[in-house]
Coordinates of C-alpha atoms and ligand atoms in Angstrom, one line a residue:
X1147 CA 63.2 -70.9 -42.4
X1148 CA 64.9 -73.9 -44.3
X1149 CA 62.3 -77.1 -45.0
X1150 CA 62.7 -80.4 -46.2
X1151 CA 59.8 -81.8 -47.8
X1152 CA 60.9 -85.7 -47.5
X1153 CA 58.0 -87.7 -49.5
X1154 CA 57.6 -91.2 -52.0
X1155 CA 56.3 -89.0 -54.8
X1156 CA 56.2 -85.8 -56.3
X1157 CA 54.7 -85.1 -59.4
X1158 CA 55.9 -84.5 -62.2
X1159 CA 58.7 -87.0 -61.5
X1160 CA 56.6 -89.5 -60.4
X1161 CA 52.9 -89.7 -59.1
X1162 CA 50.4 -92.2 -57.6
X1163 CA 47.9 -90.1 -55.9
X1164 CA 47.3 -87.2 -54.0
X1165 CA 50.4 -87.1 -52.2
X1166 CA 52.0 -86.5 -55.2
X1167 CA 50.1 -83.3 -56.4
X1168 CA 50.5 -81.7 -52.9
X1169 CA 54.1 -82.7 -53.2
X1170 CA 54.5 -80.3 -56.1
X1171 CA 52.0 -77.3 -55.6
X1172 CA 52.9 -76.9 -51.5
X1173 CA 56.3 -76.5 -52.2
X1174 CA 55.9 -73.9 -54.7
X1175 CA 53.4 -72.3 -52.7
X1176 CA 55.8 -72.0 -49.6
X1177 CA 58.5 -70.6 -51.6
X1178 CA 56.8 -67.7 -53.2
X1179 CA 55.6 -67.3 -49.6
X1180 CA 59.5 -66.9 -49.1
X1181 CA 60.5 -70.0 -47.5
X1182 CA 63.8 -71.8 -48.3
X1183 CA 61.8 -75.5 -49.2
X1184 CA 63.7 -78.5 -50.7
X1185 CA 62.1 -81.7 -51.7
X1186 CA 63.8 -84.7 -51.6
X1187 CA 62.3 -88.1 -52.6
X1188 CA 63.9 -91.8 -54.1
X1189 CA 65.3 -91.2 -57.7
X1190 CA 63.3 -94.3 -59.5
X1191 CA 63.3 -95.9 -62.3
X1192 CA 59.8 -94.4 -63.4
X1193 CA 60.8 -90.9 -63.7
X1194 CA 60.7 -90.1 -67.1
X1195 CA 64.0 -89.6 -68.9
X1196 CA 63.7 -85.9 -69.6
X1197 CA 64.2 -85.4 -66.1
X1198 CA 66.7 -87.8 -65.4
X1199 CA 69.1 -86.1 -67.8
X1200 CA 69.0 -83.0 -66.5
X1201 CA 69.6 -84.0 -63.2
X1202 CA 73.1 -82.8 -61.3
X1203 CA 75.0 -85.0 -59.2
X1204 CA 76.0 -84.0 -55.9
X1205 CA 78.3 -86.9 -54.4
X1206 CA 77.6 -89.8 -52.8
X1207 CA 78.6 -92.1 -49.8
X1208 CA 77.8 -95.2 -47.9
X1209 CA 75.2 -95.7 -45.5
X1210 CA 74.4 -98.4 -43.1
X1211 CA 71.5 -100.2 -43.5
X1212 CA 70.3 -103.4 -42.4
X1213 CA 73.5 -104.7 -41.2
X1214 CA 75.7 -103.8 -44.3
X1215 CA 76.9 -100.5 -46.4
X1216 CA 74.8 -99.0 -49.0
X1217 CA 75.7 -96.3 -51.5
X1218 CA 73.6 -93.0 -51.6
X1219 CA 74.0 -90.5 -54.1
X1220 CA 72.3 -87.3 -54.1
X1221 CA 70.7 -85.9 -57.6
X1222 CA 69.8 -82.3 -57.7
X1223 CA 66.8 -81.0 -60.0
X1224 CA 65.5 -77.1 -59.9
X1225 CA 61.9 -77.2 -60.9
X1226 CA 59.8 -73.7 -61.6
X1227 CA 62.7 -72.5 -58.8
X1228 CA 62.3 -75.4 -56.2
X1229 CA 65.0 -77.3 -55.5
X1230 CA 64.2 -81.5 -55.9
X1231 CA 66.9 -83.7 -54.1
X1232 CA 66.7 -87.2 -56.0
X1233 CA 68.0 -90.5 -53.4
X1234 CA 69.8 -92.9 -55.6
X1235 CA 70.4 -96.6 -55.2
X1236 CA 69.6 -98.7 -58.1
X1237 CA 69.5 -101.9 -56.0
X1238 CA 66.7 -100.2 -53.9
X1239 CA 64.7 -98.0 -56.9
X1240 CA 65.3 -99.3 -60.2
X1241 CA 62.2 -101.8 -60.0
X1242 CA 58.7 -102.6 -61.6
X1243 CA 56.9 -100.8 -58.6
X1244 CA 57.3 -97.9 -57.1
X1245 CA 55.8 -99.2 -54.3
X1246 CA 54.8 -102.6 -53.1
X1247 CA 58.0 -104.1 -53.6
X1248 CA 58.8 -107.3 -51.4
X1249 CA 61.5 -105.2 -49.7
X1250 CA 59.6 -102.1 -49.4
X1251 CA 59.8 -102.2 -45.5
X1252 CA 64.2 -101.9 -46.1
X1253 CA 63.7 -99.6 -49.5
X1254 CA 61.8 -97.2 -46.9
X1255 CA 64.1 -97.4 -44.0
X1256 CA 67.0 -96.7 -46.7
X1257 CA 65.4 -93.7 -47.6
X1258 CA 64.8 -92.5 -44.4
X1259 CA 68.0 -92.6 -43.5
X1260 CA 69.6 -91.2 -46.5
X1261 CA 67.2 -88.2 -46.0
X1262 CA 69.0 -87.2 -42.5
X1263 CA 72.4 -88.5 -43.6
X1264 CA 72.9 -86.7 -46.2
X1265 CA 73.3 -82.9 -45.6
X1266 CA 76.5 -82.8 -46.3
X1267 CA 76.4 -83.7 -49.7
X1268 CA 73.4 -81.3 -50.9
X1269 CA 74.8 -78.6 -48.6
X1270 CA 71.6 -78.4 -47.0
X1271 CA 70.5 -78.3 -43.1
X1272 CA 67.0 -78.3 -42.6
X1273 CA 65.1 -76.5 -39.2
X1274 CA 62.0 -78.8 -40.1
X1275 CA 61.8 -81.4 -41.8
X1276 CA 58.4 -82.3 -43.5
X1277 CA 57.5 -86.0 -43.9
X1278 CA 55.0 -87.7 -45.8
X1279 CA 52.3 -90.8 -45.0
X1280 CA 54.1 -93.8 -44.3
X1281 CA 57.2 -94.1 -47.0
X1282 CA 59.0 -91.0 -44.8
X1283 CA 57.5 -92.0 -41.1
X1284 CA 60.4 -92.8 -39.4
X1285 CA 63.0 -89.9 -41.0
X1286 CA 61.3 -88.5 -37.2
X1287 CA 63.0 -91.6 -35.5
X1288 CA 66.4 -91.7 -37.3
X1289 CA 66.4 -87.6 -36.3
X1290 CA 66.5 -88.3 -32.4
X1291 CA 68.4 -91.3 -33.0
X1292 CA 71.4 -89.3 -34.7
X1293 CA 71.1 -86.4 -32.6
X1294 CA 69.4 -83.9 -34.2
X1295 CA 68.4 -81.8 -31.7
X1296 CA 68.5 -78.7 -34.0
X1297 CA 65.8 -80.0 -36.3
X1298 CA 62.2 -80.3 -35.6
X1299 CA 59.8 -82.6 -37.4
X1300 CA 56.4 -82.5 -39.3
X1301 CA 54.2 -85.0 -40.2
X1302 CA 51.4 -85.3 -43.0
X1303 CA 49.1 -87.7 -43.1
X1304 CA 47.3 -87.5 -46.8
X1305 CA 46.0 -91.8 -46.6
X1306 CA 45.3 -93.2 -42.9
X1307 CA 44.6 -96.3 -44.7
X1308 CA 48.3 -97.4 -46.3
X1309 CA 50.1 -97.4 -43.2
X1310 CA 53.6 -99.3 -44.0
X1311 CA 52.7 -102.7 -42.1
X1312 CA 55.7 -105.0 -41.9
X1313 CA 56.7 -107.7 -39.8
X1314 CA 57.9 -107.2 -36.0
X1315 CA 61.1 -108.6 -36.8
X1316 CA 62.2 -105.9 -38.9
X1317 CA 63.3 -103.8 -36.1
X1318 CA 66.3 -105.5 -35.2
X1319 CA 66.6 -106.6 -38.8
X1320 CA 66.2 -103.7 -40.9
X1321 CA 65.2 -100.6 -39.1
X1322 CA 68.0 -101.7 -36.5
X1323 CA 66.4 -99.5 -33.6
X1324 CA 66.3 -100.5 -29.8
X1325 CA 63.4 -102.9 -29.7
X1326 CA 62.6 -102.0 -26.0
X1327 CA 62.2 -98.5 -26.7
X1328 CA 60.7 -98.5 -29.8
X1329 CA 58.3 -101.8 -30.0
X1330 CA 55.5 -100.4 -27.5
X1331 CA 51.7 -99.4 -28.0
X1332 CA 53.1 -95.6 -27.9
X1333 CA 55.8 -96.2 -30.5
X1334 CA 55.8 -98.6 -33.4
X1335 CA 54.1 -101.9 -32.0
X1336 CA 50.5 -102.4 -34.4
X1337 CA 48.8 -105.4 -33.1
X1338 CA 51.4 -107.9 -33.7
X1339 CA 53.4 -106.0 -36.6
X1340 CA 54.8 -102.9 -36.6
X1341 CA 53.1 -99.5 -38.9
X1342 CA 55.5 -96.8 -40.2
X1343 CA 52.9 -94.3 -39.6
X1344 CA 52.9 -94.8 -36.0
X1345 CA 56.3 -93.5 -36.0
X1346 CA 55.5 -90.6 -37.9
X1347 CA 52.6 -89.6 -35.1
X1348 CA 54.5 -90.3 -32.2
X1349 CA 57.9 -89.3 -32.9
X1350 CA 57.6 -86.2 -34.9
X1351 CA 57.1 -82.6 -33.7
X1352 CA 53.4 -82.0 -35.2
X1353 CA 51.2 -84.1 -36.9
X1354 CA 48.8 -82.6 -39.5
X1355 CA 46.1 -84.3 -42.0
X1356 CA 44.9 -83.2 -45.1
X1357 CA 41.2 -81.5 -43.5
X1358 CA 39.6 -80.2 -40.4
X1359 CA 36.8 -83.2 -40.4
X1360 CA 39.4 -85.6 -41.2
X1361 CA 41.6 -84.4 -38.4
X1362 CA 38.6 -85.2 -36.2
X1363 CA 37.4 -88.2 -37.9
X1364 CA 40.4 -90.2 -37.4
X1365 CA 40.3 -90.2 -33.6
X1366 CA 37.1 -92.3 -33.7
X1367 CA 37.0 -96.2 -34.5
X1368 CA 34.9 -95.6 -37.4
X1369 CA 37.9 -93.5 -39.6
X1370 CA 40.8 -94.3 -37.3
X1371 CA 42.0 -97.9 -38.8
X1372 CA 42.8 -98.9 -35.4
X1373 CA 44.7 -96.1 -34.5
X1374 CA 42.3 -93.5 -33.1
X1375 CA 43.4 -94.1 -29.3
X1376 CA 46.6 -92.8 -30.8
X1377 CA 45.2 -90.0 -32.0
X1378 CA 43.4 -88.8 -29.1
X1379 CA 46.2 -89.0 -27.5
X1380 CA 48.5 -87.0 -29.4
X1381 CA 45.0 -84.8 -30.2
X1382 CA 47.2 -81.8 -28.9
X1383 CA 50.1 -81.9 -31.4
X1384 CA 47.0 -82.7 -34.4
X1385 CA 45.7 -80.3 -36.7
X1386 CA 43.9 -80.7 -40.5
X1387 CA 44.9 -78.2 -43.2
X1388 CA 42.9 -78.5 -46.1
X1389 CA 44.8 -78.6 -49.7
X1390 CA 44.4 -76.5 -52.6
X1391 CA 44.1 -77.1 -56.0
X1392 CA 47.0 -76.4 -58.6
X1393 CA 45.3 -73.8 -60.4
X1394 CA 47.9 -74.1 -63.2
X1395 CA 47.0 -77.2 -64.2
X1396 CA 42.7 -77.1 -63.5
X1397 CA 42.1 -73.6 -65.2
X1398 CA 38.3 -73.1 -66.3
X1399 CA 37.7 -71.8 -69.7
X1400 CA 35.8 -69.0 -70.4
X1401 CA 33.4 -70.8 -72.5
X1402 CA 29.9 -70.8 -71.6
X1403 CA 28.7 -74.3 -70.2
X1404 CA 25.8 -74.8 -72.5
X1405 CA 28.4 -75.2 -75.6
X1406 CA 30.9 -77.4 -73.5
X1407 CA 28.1 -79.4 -72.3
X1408 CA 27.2 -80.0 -75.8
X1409 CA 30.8 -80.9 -77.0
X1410 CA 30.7 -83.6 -74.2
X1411 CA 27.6 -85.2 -75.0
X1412 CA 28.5 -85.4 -78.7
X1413 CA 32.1 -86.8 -77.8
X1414 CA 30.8 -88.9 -75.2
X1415 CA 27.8 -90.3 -77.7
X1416 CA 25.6 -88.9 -75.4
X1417 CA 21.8 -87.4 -77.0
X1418 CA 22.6 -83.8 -77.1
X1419 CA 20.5 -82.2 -75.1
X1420 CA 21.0 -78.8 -72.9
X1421 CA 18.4 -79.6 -70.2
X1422 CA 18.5 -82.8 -69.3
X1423 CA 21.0 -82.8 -65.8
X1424 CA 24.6 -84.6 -66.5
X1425 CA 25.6 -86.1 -63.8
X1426 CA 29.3 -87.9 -63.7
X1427 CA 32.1 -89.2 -61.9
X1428 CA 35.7 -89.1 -62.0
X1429 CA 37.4 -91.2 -59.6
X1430 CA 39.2 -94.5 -58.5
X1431 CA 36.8 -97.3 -59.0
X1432 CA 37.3 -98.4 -55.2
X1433 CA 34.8 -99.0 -52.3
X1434 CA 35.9 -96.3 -50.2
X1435 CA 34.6 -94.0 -53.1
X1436 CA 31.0 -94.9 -51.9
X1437 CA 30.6 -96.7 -55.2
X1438 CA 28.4 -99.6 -53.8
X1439 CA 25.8 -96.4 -53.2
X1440 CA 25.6 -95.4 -57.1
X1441 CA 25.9 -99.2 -58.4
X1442 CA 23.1 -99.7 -55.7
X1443 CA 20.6 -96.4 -57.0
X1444 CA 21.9 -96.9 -60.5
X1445 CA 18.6 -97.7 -62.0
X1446 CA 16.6 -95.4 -59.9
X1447 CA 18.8 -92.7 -60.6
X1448 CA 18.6 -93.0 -64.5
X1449 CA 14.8 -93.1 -63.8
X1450 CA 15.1 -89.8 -62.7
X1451 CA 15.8 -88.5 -66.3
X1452 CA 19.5 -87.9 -65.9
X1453 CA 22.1 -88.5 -67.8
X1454 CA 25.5 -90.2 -66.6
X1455 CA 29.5 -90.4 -67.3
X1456 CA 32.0 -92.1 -65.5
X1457 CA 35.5 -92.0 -65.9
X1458 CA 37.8 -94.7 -63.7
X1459 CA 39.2 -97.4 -63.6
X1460 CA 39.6 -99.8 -60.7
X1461 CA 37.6 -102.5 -58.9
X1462 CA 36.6 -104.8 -62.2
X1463 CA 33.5 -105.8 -60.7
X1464 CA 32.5 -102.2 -61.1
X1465 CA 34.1 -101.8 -64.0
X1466 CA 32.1 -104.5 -65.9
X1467 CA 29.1 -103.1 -64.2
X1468 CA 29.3 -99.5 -65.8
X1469 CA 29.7 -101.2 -68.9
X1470 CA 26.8 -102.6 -68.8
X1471 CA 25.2 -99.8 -68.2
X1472 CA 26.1 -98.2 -70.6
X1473 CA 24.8 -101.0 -73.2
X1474 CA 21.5 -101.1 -71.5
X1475 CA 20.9 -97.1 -71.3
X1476 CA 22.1 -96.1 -75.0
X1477 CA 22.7 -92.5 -75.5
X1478 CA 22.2 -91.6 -71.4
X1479 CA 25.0 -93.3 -70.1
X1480 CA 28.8 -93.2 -70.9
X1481 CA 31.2 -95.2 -68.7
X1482 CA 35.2 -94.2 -69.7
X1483 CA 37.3 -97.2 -68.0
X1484 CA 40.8 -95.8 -67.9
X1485 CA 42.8 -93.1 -66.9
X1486 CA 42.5 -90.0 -68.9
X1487 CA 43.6 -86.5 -67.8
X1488 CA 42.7 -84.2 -70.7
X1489 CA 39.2 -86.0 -70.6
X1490 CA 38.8 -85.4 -67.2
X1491 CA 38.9 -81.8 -68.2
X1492 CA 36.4 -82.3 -70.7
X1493 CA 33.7 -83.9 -68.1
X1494 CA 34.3 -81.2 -65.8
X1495 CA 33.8 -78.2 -68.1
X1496 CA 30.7 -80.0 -69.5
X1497 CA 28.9 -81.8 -66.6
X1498 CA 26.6 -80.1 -64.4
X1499 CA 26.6 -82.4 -61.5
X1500 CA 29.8 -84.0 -59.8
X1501 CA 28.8 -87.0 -57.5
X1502 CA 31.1 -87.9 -54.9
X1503 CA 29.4 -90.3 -52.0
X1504 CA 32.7 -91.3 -50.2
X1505 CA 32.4 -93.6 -46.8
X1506 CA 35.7 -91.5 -46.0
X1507 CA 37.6 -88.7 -47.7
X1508 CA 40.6 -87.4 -46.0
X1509 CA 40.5 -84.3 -48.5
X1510 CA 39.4 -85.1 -52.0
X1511 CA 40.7 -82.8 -54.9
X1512 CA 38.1 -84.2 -57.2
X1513 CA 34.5 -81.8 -55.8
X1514 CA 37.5 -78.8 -55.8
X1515 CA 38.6 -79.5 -59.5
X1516 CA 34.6 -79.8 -60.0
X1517 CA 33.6 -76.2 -58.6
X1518 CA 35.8 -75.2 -60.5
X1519 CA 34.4 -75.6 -63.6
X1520 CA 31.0 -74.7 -62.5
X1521 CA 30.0 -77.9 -61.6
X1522 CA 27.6 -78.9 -59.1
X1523 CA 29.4 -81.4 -56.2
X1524 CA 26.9 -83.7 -54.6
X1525 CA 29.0 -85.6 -51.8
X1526 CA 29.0 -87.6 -48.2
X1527 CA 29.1 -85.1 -45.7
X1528 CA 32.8 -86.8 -44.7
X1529 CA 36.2 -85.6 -44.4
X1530 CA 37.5 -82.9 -46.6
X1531 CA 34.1 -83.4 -48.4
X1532 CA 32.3 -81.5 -45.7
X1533 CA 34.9 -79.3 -45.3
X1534 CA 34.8 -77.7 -49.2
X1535 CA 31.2 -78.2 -50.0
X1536 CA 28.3 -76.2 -48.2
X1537 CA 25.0 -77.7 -48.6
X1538 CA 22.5 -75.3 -50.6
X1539 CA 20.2 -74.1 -49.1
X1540 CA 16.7 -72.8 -50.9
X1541 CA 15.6 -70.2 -48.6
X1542 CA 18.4 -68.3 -48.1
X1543 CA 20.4 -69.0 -51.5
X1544 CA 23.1 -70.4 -49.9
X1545 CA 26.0 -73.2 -50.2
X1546 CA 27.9 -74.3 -53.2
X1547 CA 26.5 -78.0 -53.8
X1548 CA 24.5 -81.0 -52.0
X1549 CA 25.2 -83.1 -49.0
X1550 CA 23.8 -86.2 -47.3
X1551 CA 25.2 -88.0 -44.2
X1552 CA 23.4 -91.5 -44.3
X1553 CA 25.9 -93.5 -45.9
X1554 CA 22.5 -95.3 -47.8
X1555 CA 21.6 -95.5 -51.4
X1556 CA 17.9 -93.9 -50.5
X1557 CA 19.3 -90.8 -48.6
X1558 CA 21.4 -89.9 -51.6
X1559 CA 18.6 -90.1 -54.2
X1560 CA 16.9 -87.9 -52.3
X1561 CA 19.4 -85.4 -52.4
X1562 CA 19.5 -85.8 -56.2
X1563 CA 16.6 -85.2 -56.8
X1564 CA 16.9 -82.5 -54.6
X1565 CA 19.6 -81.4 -56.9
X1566 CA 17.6 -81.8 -59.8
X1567 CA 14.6 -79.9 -58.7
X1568 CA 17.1 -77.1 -57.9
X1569 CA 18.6 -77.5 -61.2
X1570 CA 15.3 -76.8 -63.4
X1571 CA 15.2 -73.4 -61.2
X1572 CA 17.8 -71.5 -64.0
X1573 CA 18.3 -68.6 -61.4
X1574 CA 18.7 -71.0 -58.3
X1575 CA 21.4 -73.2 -60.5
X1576 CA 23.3 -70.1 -62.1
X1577 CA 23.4 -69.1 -58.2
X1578 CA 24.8 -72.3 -57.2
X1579 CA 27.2 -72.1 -60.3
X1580 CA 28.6 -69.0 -59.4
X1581 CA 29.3 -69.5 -55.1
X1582 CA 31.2 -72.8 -56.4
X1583 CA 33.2 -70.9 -59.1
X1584 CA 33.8 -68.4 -56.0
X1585 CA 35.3 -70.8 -53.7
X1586 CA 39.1 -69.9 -53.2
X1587 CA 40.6 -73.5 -53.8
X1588 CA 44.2 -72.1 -54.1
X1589 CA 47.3 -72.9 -52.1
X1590 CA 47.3 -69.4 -50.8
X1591 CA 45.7 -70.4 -47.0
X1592 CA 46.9 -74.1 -46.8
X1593 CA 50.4 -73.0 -47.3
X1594 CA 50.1 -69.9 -44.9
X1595 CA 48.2 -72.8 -42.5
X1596 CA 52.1 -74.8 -42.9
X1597 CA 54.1 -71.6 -42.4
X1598 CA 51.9 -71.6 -38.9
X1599 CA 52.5 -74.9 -38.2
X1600 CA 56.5 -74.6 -38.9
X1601 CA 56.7 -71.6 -36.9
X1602 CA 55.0 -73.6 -33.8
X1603 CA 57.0 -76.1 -33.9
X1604 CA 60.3 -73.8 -34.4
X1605 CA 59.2 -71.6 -31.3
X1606 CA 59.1 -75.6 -29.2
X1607 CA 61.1 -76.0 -26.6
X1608 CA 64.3 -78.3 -27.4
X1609 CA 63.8 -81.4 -25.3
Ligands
ADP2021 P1 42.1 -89.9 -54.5 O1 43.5 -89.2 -54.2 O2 41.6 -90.6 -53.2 O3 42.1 -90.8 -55.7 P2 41.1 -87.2 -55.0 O4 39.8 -86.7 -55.2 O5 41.9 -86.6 -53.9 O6 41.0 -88.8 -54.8 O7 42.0 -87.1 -56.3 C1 41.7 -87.7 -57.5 C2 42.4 -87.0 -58.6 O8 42.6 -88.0 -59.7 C3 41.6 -85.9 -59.2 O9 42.5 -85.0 -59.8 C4 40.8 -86.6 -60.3 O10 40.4 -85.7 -61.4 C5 41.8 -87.6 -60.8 N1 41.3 -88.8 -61.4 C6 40.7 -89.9 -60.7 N2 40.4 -90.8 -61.6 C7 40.7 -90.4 -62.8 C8 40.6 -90.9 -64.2 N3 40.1 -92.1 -64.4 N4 41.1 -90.2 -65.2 C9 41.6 -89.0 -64.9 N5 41.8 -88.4 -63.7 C10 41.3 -89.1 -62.7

């Protein structure tokens, strides 16, 4: 079975978000499961030099986009024994941005094309090709529109939200497809502009999301950002795989919490102090994080005799507000603005509680990375949230972390303190500790979950 993984990121070339880590650990996972999987993605300006050295060139040619020749070469990278085909066109990816570029509507449609015109230089003829959220939603178009009866399409949706909008116009102009056929409520047409990702639901062989809840979520008005008539519709071709976490790169240490927690709270200028709960965070500072919730309880919660660390960076009317906080509650609360990897590590060894109230979550690898480590995930039953956490339970011992539904400041104090009261019980918490250590969070299922998918779409009927 030969896969190309088509997609805007891939770490460690280049990474914005979640896309990117599944871009890198699915891959590997599929080809120690034995599959033949490529990934291909533009060749920018961002990926660090180290890289960009070592890369082989395969040959180039012109393509035709928006009504004039372009040049594509094809750069070839073998990564921990995947193969990583790099798009080239300076014109298109040498820039500031890797995306949100003026021109990102014909920098997409470029690469779109070059990923189904360009077999002949890397050699490589795909059965499936596996596209990515909107950068790679129309390679499914450009496939029935050069012929390609032979290949079949899948497509991932990891962000419902960022859905490539660009002006109507741009068929003729840049995509340079049949308007008629193409500009229709079952094809590209979004209100009065058109979205990528519509092309990538209707036009491709299967369409998966990163959870089960997710999967479900989107076909309501509430999660489906105008799109869930689209997804009930094509509700027989939908299906939510949940991802893993890259176990390579979040490893626990064997070091017993108490010490790590103390290491935190003197690095963090916290009071060191083994029993009071540590709560944190570790996230994008934006609203769909459910941050108006903890800006909302702050105070309350801090009266609960907690203390609190936040690492993100974001929305700068949060950002000033943690801050704050911190000033005001010396010695209980730490707020990190920034970016920080090896830090993150740090909070989740030594935390005990992870908070996570998202209003939607098509996955989340953040409560994952946090059980872990050991530590406790209190989350919005939503998305991949409900999918990974069970909600303890105190009569039979069960679950590995909290839940609430109520999307309201009061319902997830309660919860805490729910949590809290669990937490002073040492035998309930080392219980909890140890079902959310259990949890398998690798890519063993997901990718097996892929190879299913590949294989149904294989076994399709040609049209
Ligand atoms: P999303 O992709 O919506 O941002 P996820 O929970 O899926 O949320 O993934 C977030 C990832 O980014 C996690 O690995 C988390 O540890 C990491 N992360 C988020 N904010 C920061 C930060 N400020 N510093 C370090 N890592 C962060």
């Amino acid at each position: 079975m030969k896969v190309l993984f088509a997609t805007g990121e891939a770490w460690p070339f280049v990474k914005t978000g979640g896309l990117g880590d599944v871009a890198y650990s699915l891959p590997k996972a599929l080809k120690e499961k034995g599959i033949d999987v490529r990934v291909i993605l533009p060749k920018y300006e961002q990926i660090p030099e180290k890289y960009r050295c070592g890369m082989e060139h395969l040959g180039h040619k012109k393509i035709w986009v928006s009504h004039y020749d372009a040049y594509v070469g094809i750069e070839q990278y073998k990564l921990e024994d995947v193969i990583y085909y790099f798009v080239d066109n300076m014109q298109y990816f040498a820039r500031p941005k890797i995306y949100g570029e003026i021109d990102d509507c014909e920098r997409f449609t470029f690469f779109s094309k070059a990923v189904v015109e360009t077999f002949d230089l890397t050699g490589f003829t795909p059965d499936i090709i596996h596209c990515n959220d909107w950068h790679s939603a129309l390679v499914p178009i450009y496939v029935r529109e050069r012929g390609l009866t032979d290949i079949k399409t899948v497509y991932t949706i990891h962000n419902l939200r960022y859905q490539g909008f660009f002006p109507n116009i741009e068929i003729e102009e840049t995509l340079e497809i049949d308007r008629a056929k193409y500009y229709q409520e079952d094809g590209l047409k979004y209100y009065d502009v058109i979205s990528f990702m519509k092309g990538g639901v209707v036009y491709s062989d299967y369409v998966t999301t990163v959870s089960k809840s997710y999967a479900d979520e989107i076909k309501t008005p509430e999660y489906g950002e105008g799109i869930d008539g689209l997804f009930r519709k094509f509700a027989f071709k939908l299906t939510g795989i949940v991802n893993g976490v890259d176990n390579t790169v979040f490893k626990a240490s064997s070091e017993p919490k108490r010490s790590l927690k103390e290491k935190l709270q003197k690095k963090l200028g916290l009071n060191v102090d083994p029993d009071v709960p540590l709560v944190a965070i570790i996230t994008r500072l934006d609203r769909q994080k459910g941050i108006d919730l903890i800006t909302q309880a702050f105070d309350r919660m801090m009266g609960m005799g907690i203390q609190f660390v936040l690492l993100g960076s974001g929305d700068p009317y949060y950002e000033s507000f943690f801050r704050c906080k911190e000033s005001e509650y010396k010695g209980r609360v730490c707020s990190y603005i920034g970016f920080n990897q090896p830090l993150s590590i740090e909070i989740y060894s030594g935390a005990d509680m992870f908070l996570m109230p998202s209003l939607f979550e098509p996955c989340g690898l953040s409560q994952m990375i946090a059980m872990e480590y050991g530590t406790i995930p209190i989350v919005r039953e939503t998305g991949g949230l409900k999918d990974t956490v069970t909600p303890y339970n105190k009569y039979t011992g069960q679950g590995n972390g909290f839940s609430f539904i109520d999307p309201t400041p009061e319902v997830m104090l309660k919860i805490l303190g729910y949590a809290i009261e669990t937490y002073k019980n040492k035998k309930q918490w080392d219980m909890l500790i140890k079902h959310a250590k259990e949890r398998d969070s690798s890519w063993n299922r997901p990718a097996d979950e892929y190879i299913e998918v590949y294989r149904k779409v294989l076994n399709m009927r040609k049209p």
